[in-house]
Tab-separated table of C-alpha atoms and ligand atoms in Angstrom:
chain	number	residue	atom	x	y	z
A	1	UNK	CA	-19.994	-7.578	-7.443
A	2	UNK	CA	-18.934	-5.171	-4.672
A	3	UNK	CA	-16.055	-2.936	-5.592
A	4	UNK	CA	-12.614	-2.589	-4.031
A	5	UNK	CA	-9.890	-0.022	-4.603
A	6	UNK	CA	-6.333	0.222	-3.369
A	7	UNK	CA	-2.981	1.663	-4.394
A	8	UNK	CA	0.681	2.120	-3.555
A	9	UNK	CA	3.025	5.037	-4.051
A	10	UNK	CA	5.843	4.791	-6.600
A	11	UNK	CA	8.237	6.406	-4.122
A	12	UNK	CA	11.119	3.928	-4.646
A	13	UNK	CA	12.396	1.588	-7.354
A	14	UNK	CA	11.109	-1.356	-5.386
A	15	UNK	CA	8.252	-2.113	-3.039
A	16	UNK	CA	9.138	-3.554	0.350
A	17	UNK	CA	8.072	-6.822	1.963
A	18	UNK	CA	5.461	-5.121	4.199
A	19	UNK	CA	3.704	-3.783	1.091
A	20	UNK	CA	3.451	-7.340	-0.184
A	21	UNK	CA	2.467	-9.138	3.018
A	22	UNK	CA	0.232	-6.394	4.378
A	23	UNK	CA	-1.496	-5.313	1.178
A	24	UNK	CA	-0.611	-6.780	-2.230
A	25	UNK	CA	-1.301	-10.360	-1.161
A	26	UNK	CA	-4.771	-9.372	0.014
A	27	UNK	CA	-5.400	-7.610	-3.308
A	28	UNK	CA	-4.684	-10.834	-5.136
A	29	UNK	CA	-7.057	-12.968	-3.103
A	30	UNK	CA	-9.808	-10.335	-3.107
A	31	UNK	CA	-9.803	-9.913	-6.885
A	32	UNK	CA	-11.643	-13.263	-7.181
A	33	UNK	CA	-14.794	-12.120	-5.420
A	34	UNK	CA	-14.716	-8.364	-5.977
A	35	UNK	CA	-14.682	-5.937	-8.835
A	36	UNK	CA	-11.178	-4.675	-8.107
A	37	UNK	CA	-9.300	-1.541	-9.140
A	38	UNK	CA	-5.618	-1.268	-8.250
A	39	UNK	CA	-3.698	1.882	-9.038
A	40	UNK	CA	-0.175	3.203	-8.842
A	41	UNK	CA	-0.768	6.465	-6.974
A	42	UNK	CA	1.738	8.688	-8.734
A	43	UNK	CA	-0.034	11.918	-7.711
A	44	UNK	CA	0.549	10.910	-4.085
A	45	UNK	CA	4.239	10.405	-4.802
A	46	UNK	CA	4.464	14.025	-6.034
A	47	UNK	CA	4.012	15.126	-2.402
A	48	UNK	CA	7.690	14.392	-1.775
A	49	UNK	CA	8.994	16.067	-4.949
A	50	UNK	CA	10.592	13.157	-6.818
A	51	UNK	CA	12.932	13.487	-9.770
A	52	UNK	CA	10.649	13.431	-12.883
A	53	UNK	CA	12.505	10.740	-14.813
A	54	UNK	CA	12.714	8.496	-11.773
A	55	UNK	CA	9.048	8.945	-10.951
A	56	UNK	CA	8.106	7.708	-14.436
A	57	UNK	CA	10.438	4.735	-14.099
A	58	UNK	CA	9.170	3.909	-10.609
A	59	UNK	CA	5.559	4.086	-11.769
A	60	UNK	CA	6.216	1.331	-14.314
A	61	UNK	CA	8.229	-0.676	-11.812
A	62	UNK	CA	5.443	-0.493	-9.241
A	63	UNK	CA	2.908	-1.709	-11.800
A	64	UNK	CA	5.227	-4.576	-12.771
A	65	UNK	CA	5.418	-5.603	-9.117
A	66	UNK	CA	1.612	-5.654	-8.830
A	67	UNK	CA	1.578	-8.061	-11.779
A	68	UNK	CA	4.442	-10.136	-10.374
A	69	UNK	CA	2.544	-10.404	-7.088
A	70	UNK	CA	-0.460	-11.838	-8.896
A	71	UNK	CA	-2.753	-8.972	-9.847
A	72	UNK	CA	-4.585	-10.247	-12.929
A	73	UNK	CA	-5.171	-7.370	-15.373
A	74	UNK	CA	-7.938	-9.294	-17.149
A	75	UNK	CA	-9.886	-9.472	-13.929
A	76	UNK	CA	-8.900	-6.255	-12.143
A	77	UNK	CA	-8.329	-2.778	-13.542
A	78	UNK	CA	-4.638	-1.946	-13.101
A	79	UNK	CA	-3.966	1.723	-13.776
A	80	UNK	CA	-1.979	4.846	-12.999
A	81	UNK	CA	-3.780	7.439	-10.861
A	82	UNK	CA	-2.793	10.442	-13.012
A	83	UNK	CA	-4.301	8.752	-16.093
A	84	UNK	CA	-7.720	9.318	-14.535
A	85	UNK	CA	-8.169	13.098	-14.132
A	86	UNK	CA	-11.217	12.699	-11.884
A	87	UNK	CA	-8.997	11.834	-8.872
A	88	UNK	CA	-7.622	15.370	-8.714
A	89	UNK	CA	-11.030	16.875	-9.505
A	90	UNK	CA	-12.893	15.073	-6.732
A	91	UNK	CA	-10.022	15.812	-4.382
A	92	UNK	CA	-10.781	19.526	-4.687
A	93	UNK	CA	-14.443	19.025	-3.789
A	94	UNK	CA	-13.478	16.896	-0.785
A	95	UNK	CA	-10.854	19.357	0.393
A	96	UNK	CA	-13.684	21.895	0.674
A	97	UNK	CA	-15.491	19.449	2.983
A	98	UNK	CA	-12.495	18.717	5.208
A	99	UNK	CA	-11.831	20.720	8.339
A	100	UNK	CA	-8.372	22.248	8.568
A	101	UNK	CA	-8.039	20.925	12.127
A	102	UNK	CA	-9.360	17.552	11.055
A	103	UNK	CA	-6.628	17.251	8.406
A	104	UNK	CA	-4.085	18.475	10.944
A	105	UNK	CA	-4.800	15.510	13.206
A	106	UNK	CA	-3.481	12.952	10.720
A	107	UNK	CA	-0.550	11.230	12.400
A	108	UNK	CA	1.176	10.238	9.151
A	109	UNK	CA	1.398	13.910	8.195
A	110	UNK	CA	2.782	14.774	11.612
A	111	UNK	CA	5.419	12.029	11.356
A	112	UNK	CA	6.468	12.729	7.773
A	113	UNK	CA	6.464	16.528	8.121
A	114	UNK	CA	8.418	16.416	11.381
A	115	UNK	CA	11.330	14.974	9.409
A	116	UNK	CA	11.199	17.727	6.777
A	117	UNK	CA	10.437	20.940	8.692
A	118	UNK	CA	7.693	23.408	7.704
A	119	UNK	CA	9.385	24.705	4.572
A	120	UNK	CA	10.388	21.244	3.353
A	121	UNK	CA	6.830	20.024	3.874
A	122	UNK	CA	4.427	20.608	0.996
A	123	UNK	CA	0.760	21.513	1.162
A	124	UNK	CA	0.300	18.370	-0.937
A	125	UNK	CA	1.613	16.232	1.906
A	126	UNK	CA	-0.937	17.904	4.169
A	127	UNK	CA	-3.858	17.244	1.819
A	128	UNK	CA	-2.667	13.740	0.891
A	129	UNK	CA	-5.438	12.029	2.921
A	130	UNK	CA	-8.056	14.070	1.040
A	131	UNK	CA	-6.686	12.840	-2.303
A	132	UNK	CA	-6.751	9.328	-0.881
A	133	UNK	CA	-10.410	9.786	0.067
A	134	UNK	CA	-11.065	10.892	-3.524
A	135	UNK	CA	-9.306	7.760	-4.855
A	136	UNK	CA	-11.730	5.610	-2.876
A	137	UNK	CA	-15.020	7.534	-3.156
A	138	UNK	CA	-14.558	7.984	-6.910
A	139	UNK	CA	-15.218	4.272	-7.424
A	140	UNK	CA	-17.940	3.840	-4.778
A	141	UNK	CA	-15.576	1.279	-3.247
A	142	UNK	CA	-17.118	-0.880	-0.533
A	143	UNK	CA	-13.817	-2.251	0.715
A	144	UNK	CA	-10.257	-0.912	0.856
A	145	UNK	CA	-7.485	-3.436	1.580
A	146	UNK	CA	-4.600	-1.612	3.331
A	147	UNK	CA	-2.092	-1.952	6.147
A	148	UNK	CA	-2.651	-0.714	9.692
A	149	UNK	CA	-0.881	2.608	8.994
A	150	UNK	CA	-3.758	3.635	6.710
A	151	UNK	CA	-6.515	3.097	9.274
A	152	UNK	CA	-6.757	6.769	10.229
A	153	UNK	CA	-6.905	7.877	6.590
A	154	UNK	CA	-9.694	5.360	6.007
A	155	UNK	CA	-11.595	6.788	8.976
A	156	UNK	CA	-11.312	10.243	7.433
A	157	UNK	CA	-12.604	8.848	4.133
A	158	UNK	CA	-15.601	7.337	5.915
A	159	UNK	CA	-16.280	10.618	7.742
A	160	UNK	CA	-16.163	12.521	4.448
A	161	UNK	CA	-18.532	10.059	2.772
A	162	UNK	CA	-20.997	10.360	5.655
A	163	UNK	CA	-20.687	14.144	5.588
A	164	UNK	CA	-21.450	14.257	1.852
A	165	UNK	CA	-24.495	12.063	2.410
A	166	UNK	CA	-25.713	14.233	5.292
A	167	UNK	CA	-25.218	17.513	3.422
A	168	UNK	CA	-26.154	16.557	-0.120
A	169	UNK	CA	-28.453	13.586	0.340
A	170	UNK	CA	-28.111	9.832	0.795
A	171	UNK	CA	-26.419	8.159	-2.125
A	172	UNK	CA	-23.939	10.941	-2.752
A	173	UNK	CA	-21.082	8.670	-1.639
A	174	UNK	CA	-20.579	5.053	-0.568
A	175	UNK	CA	-19.097	4.706	2.930
A	176	UNK	CA	-16.164	2.275	2.544
A	177	UNK	CA	-14.881	-0.318	5.002
A	178	UNK	CA	-11.174	-0.814	5.663
A	179	UNK	CA	-9.970	-4.366	5.055
A	180	UNK	CA	-7.040	-4.786	7.420
A	181	UNK	CA	-5.809	-8.313	8.167
A	182	UNK	CA	-4.732	-7.983	11.770
A	183	UNK	CA	-2.020	-10.668	11.841
A	184	UNK	CA	-0.046	-9.073	8.974
A	185	UNK	CA	-1.242	-5.451	9.113
A	186	UNK	CA	2.088	-4.103	10.258
A	187	UNK	CA	5.407	-5.642	9.275
A	188	UNK	CA	8.215	-4.033	11.246
A	189	UNK	CA	11.653	-2.775	10.312
A	190	UNK	CA	14.249	-5.531	10.809
A	191	UNK	CA	16.703	-3.230	12.566
A	192	UNK	CA	14.146	-1.254	14.503
A	193	UNK	CA	11.336	-3.735	15.188
A	194	UNK	CA	9.043	-1.189	16.823
A	195	UNK	CA	8.904	0.963	13.657
A	196	UNK	CA	6.929	0.119	10.509
A	197	UNK	CA	8.922	-1.202	7.574
A	198	UNK	CA	8.581	1.576	4.953
A	199	UNK	CA	9.874	2.385	1.508
A	200	UNK	CA	11.027	5.758	2.736
A	201	UNK	CA	12.381	4.835	6.156
A	202	UNK	CA	15.483	6.769	7.138
A	203	UNK	CA	18.324	4.340	6.415
A	204	UNK	CA	16.708	1.364	4.652
A	205	UNK	CA	18.943	-1.168	6.441
A	206	UNK	CA	15.999	-2.913	8.048
A	207	UNK	CA	13.955	-3.109	4.838
A	208	UNK	CA	13.535	-6.128	2.553
A	209	UNK	CA	13.132	-4.804	-1.000
A	210	UNK	CA	11.123	-6.998	-3.338
A	211	UNK	CA	13.517	-6.299	-6.209
A	212	UNK	CA	16.855	-6.448	-4.411
A	213	UNK	CA	19.440	-9.178	-4.821
A	214	UNK	CA	17.982	-12.107	-2.825
A	215	UNK	CA	21.429	-12.718	-1.322
A	216	UNK	CA	21.407	-9.239	0.178
A	217	UNK	CA	17.882	-9.769	1.495
A	218	UNK	CA	18.942	-13.064	3.069
A	219	UNK	CA	21.804	-11.334	4.797
A	220	UNK	CA	19.497	-8.673	6.149
A	221	UNK	CA	17.226	-11.352	7.635
A	222	UNK	CA	20.192	-13.096	9.224
A	223	UNK	CA	21.348	-9.850	10.819
A	224	UNK	CA	17.883	-8.747	11.988
A	225	UNK	CA	17.783	-7.228	15.460
A	226	UNK	CA	16.464	-9.604	18.117
A	227	UNK	CA	16.412	-9.222	21.869
A	228	UNK	CA	18.978	-10.587	24.284
A	229	UNK	CA	16.998	-13.666	25.392
A	230	UNK	CA	16.969	-17.026	23.644
A	231	UNK	CA	13.337	-18.038	23.843
A	232	UNK	CA	11.362	-18.176	20.605
A	233	UNK	CA	7.723	-17.299	21.064
A	234	UNK	CA	5.209	-14.980	19.492
A	235	UNK	CA	5.050	-11.980	21.826
A	236	UNK	CA	4.930	-8.671	19.916
A	237	UNK	CA	5.274	-6.573	23.093
A	238	UNK	CA	8.031	-8.480	24.888
A	239	UNK	CA	9.829	-9.804	21.797
A	240	UNK	CA	9.074	-7.507	18.852
A	241	UNK	CA	12.055	-8.587	16.715
A	242	UNK	CA	11.450	-12.329	16.977
A	243	UNK	CA	7.693	-11.896	16.618
A	244	UNK	CA	8.175	-9.920	13.398
A	245	UNK	CA	10.358	-12.702	11.973
A	246	UNK	CA	7.710	-15.263	12.939
A	247	UNK	CA	5.006	-13.179	11.239
A	248	UNK	CA	7.031	-12.975	8.024
A	249	UNK	CA	7.828	-16.709	8.185
A	250	UNK	CA	4.171	-17.553	8.643
A	251	UNK	CA	2.986	-15.202	5.898
A	252	UNK	CA	5.403	-16.557	3.295
A	253	UNK	CA	4.905	-20.253	4.094
A	254	UNK	CA	1.246	-20.329	5.099
A	255	UNK	CA	2.253	-22.093	8.314
A	256	UNK	CA	0.847	-21.258	11.721
A	257	UNK	CA	2.921	-18.801	13.817
A	258	UNK	CA	2.667	-20.938	16.965
A	259	UNK	CA	3.786	-24.067	15.115
A	260	UNK	CA	6.853	-22.257	13.767
A	261	UNK	CA	7.686	-20.863	17.220
A	262	UNK	CA	7.377	-24.344	18.758
A	263	UNK	CA	9.624	-25.839	16.082
A	264	UNK	CA	12.451	-23.333	16.665
A	265	UNK	CA	12.152	-22.701	20.390
A	266	UNK	CA	15.190	-24.014	22.226
A	267	UNK	CA	17.354	-24.005	19.068
A	268	UNK	CA	18.350	-20.312	19.182
A	269	UNK	CA	17.600	-17.320	16.979
A	270	UNK	CA	20.281	-18.310	14.492
A	271	UNK	CA	18.390	-21.342	13.199
A	272	UNK	CA	15.189	-19.362	12.798
A	273	UNK	CA	16.966	-16.628	10.869
A	274	UNK	CA	18.876	-18.973	8.579
A	275	UNK	CA	15.711	-20.849	7.617
A	276	UNK	CA	13.692	-17.656	7.222
A	277	UNK	CA	16.435	-16.253	4.984
A	278	UNK	CA	15.942	-19.305	2.717
A	279	UNK	CA	12.176	-18.803	2.725
A	280	UNK	CA	12.634	-15.173	1.688
A	281	UNK	CA	15.042	-16.123	-1.123
A	282	UNK	CA	12.571	-18.716	-2.389
A	283	UNK	CA	9.856	-16.092	-2.455
A	284	UNK	CA	11.922	-13.292	-4.017
A	285	UNK	CA	13.553	-15.302	-6.805
A	286	UNK	CA	10.434	-16.217	-8.821
A	287	UNK	CA	8.803	-12.888	-7.909
A	288	UNK	CA	11.708	-11.045	-9.511
A	289	UNK	CA	11.680	-13.284	-12.571
A	290	UNK	CA	8.058	-12.372	-13.166
A	291	UNK	CA	8.641	-8.665	-12.515
A	292	UNK	CA	11.559	-8.650	-14.948
A	293	UNK	CA	9.430	-10.231	-17.663
A	294	UNK	CA	6.945	-7.367	-17.379
A	295	UNK	CA	9.713	-4.768	-17.219
A	296	UNK	CA	11.365	-6.196	-20.321
A	297	UNK	CA	8.329	-5.181	-22.382
A	298	UNK	CA	7.397	-1.608	-21.404
A	299	UNK	CA	5.112	-1.207	-24.439
A	300	UNK	CA	3.002	-4.158	-23.325
A	301	UNK	CA	3.009	-2.878	-19.740
A	302	UNK	CA	1.865	0.556	-20.913
A	303	UNK	CA	-0.911	-1.104	-22.922
A	304	UNK	CA	-2.115	-2.961	-19.806
A	305	UNK	CA	-2.112	0.345	-17.896
A	306	UNK	CA	-3.997	2.100	-20.703
A	307	UNK	CA	-6.695	-0.566	-20.665
A	308	UNK	CA	-7.007	-0.269	-16.896
A	309	UNK	CA	-7.271	3.517	-17.068
A	310	UNK	CA	-9.976	3.277	-19.713
A	311	UNK	CA	-12.095	1.089	-17.421
A	312	UNK	CA	-11.380	3.274	-14.385
A	313	UNK	CA	-12.269	6.503	-16.231
A	314	UNK	CA	-15.674	5.149	-17.208
A	315	UNK	CA	-16.586	4.532	-13.572
A	316	UNK	CA	-14.907	7.705	-12.315
A	317	UNK	CA	-16.675	9.965	-14.803
A	318	UNK	CA	-20.082	8.748	-13.627
A	319	UNK	CA	-19.330	9.216	-9.945
A	320	UNK	CA	-17.786	12.639	-10.404
A	321	UNK	CA	-20.778	13.851	-12.455
A	322	UNK	CA	-23.104	12.653	-9.676
A	323	UNK	CA	-21.142	14.429	-6.941
A	324	UNK	CA	-20.668	17.630	-8.983
A	325	UNK	CA	-24.419	17.743	-9.510
A	326	UNK	CA	-25.168	17.119	-5.819
A	327	UNK	CA	-22.850	19.873	-4.589
A	328	UNK	CA	-24.387	22.384	-6.988
A	329	UNK	CA	-21.942	22.738	-9.848
A	330	UNK	CA	-23.668	23.734	-13.081
A	331	UNK	CA	-23.513	21.013	-15.728
A	332	UNK	CA	-22.174	21.847	-19.195
A	333	UNK	CA	-25.177	22.978	-21.269
B	401	ATP	P1	6.267	5.355	1.882
B	401	ATP	O1	7.359	5.307	2.897
B	401	ATP	O2	6.665	5.925	0.562
B	401	ATP	O3	4.980	5.938	2.437
B	401	ATP	P2	5.204	2.685	2.301
B	401	ATP	O4	6.104	1.522	2.434
B	401	ATP	O5	4.513	3.207	3.513
B	401	ATP	O6	6.000	3.816	1.538
B	401	ATP	P3	2.808	3.023	0.704
B	401	ATP	O7	2.891	3.119	-0.794
B	401	ATP	O8	2.603	4.274	1.478
B	401	ATP	O9	4.134	2.262	1.201
B	401	ATP	O10	1.672	1.978	1.093
B	401	ATP	C1	1.233	0.936	0.236
B	401	ATP	C2	0.410	-0.083	1.026
B	401	ATP	O11	1.263	-0.902	1.830
B	401	ATP	C3	-0.604	0.536	2.002
B	401	ATP	O12	-1.786	-0.256	1.967
B	401	ATP	C4	0.070	0.397	3.343
B	401	ATP	O13	-0.852	0.343	4.406
B	401	ATP	C5	0.800	-0.924	3.169
B	401	ATP	N1	1.977	-1.029	4.038
B	401	ATP	C6	3.047	-0.187	4.025
B	401	ATP	N2	3.965	-0.581	4.900
B	401	ATP	C7	3.464	-1.692	5.512
B	401	ATP	C8	3.955	-2.555	6.525
B	401	ATP	N3	5.140	-2.331	7.084
B	401	ATP	N4	3.201	-3.596	6.918
B	401	ATP	C9	1.985	-3.818	6.353
B	401	ATP	N5	1.465	-3.048	5.373
B	401	ATP	C10	2.195	-1.992	4.949
B	402	MG	MG1	3.277	4.985	3.323
């Protein structure tokens, strides 16, 4: 079966709704047909210097949310990135294949570093996309399910794979495809509907957290920013706020966006928001029950992660040995 790999950063206690709709949900459906590996990318989270105790806690919480979202650890390998040392090792090789200017063109780095200034920005944040390329190439992944914001990093990964094949021979790396579901690839901030909803967005007021009190989430939906008109239609350019609510509504109910728009048009934004708030509560409540079950038994959760890492290391060791050999590193005698 073709292989897929994806991950999320344990940068907060909770994932946000865009992580679920844009990525986690795809992971769950893809694990049926693919040999899937899903990791909590804790080494990536180090780029923003988290508190050590919180990072550990957030790593477990992120894994619990993968499980609550439907990742099946008997089918897919669920693991923590730092438990597989080959990620950091391959990252070094790839960083020696990446142009400095090429890395400097990554827009996520420009956005995140602009907020922190040159001294607050780490070299790790700069080389983040190279580590991400290592995450993917290490497993010869054919497909990488991510949100729209990762498209440029995926392009870099593909360029690096092609470069390795050109320099060191075909078969050095598998060139992966991004799997981005256009309709849900970018969920927007509820208060600022032209910006991506993010775990680390500046104030967090427009974010729906998967583990927050559903009542608070409902309130945030009801106070989402919409434009001054009254018409309800799907028009991301003219009506970004309403369109974002329609996208979320559709994603969580499986109903068609146009059908939802037609049902609410003429009845005002209030009705749409009240009903969407209920939909969100109905989604969050059982999700949180499941997450809490996993969090209540950290030993069992750690055992699941250990099993996943074991499987991941077996694949990673083979790929790394192949690439080390191709680039000319001397094998242990
Ligand atoms: P951070 O602010 O810490 O970078 P994040 O919310 O961007 O957090 P990541 O851990 O960087 O989350 O990304 C995890 C996955 O979720 C990636 O595949 C990313 O593309 C996807 N994703 C993140 N935000 C959204 C969003 N608003 N809509 C759709 N997909 C998203
Ligand atoms: Mg991100």
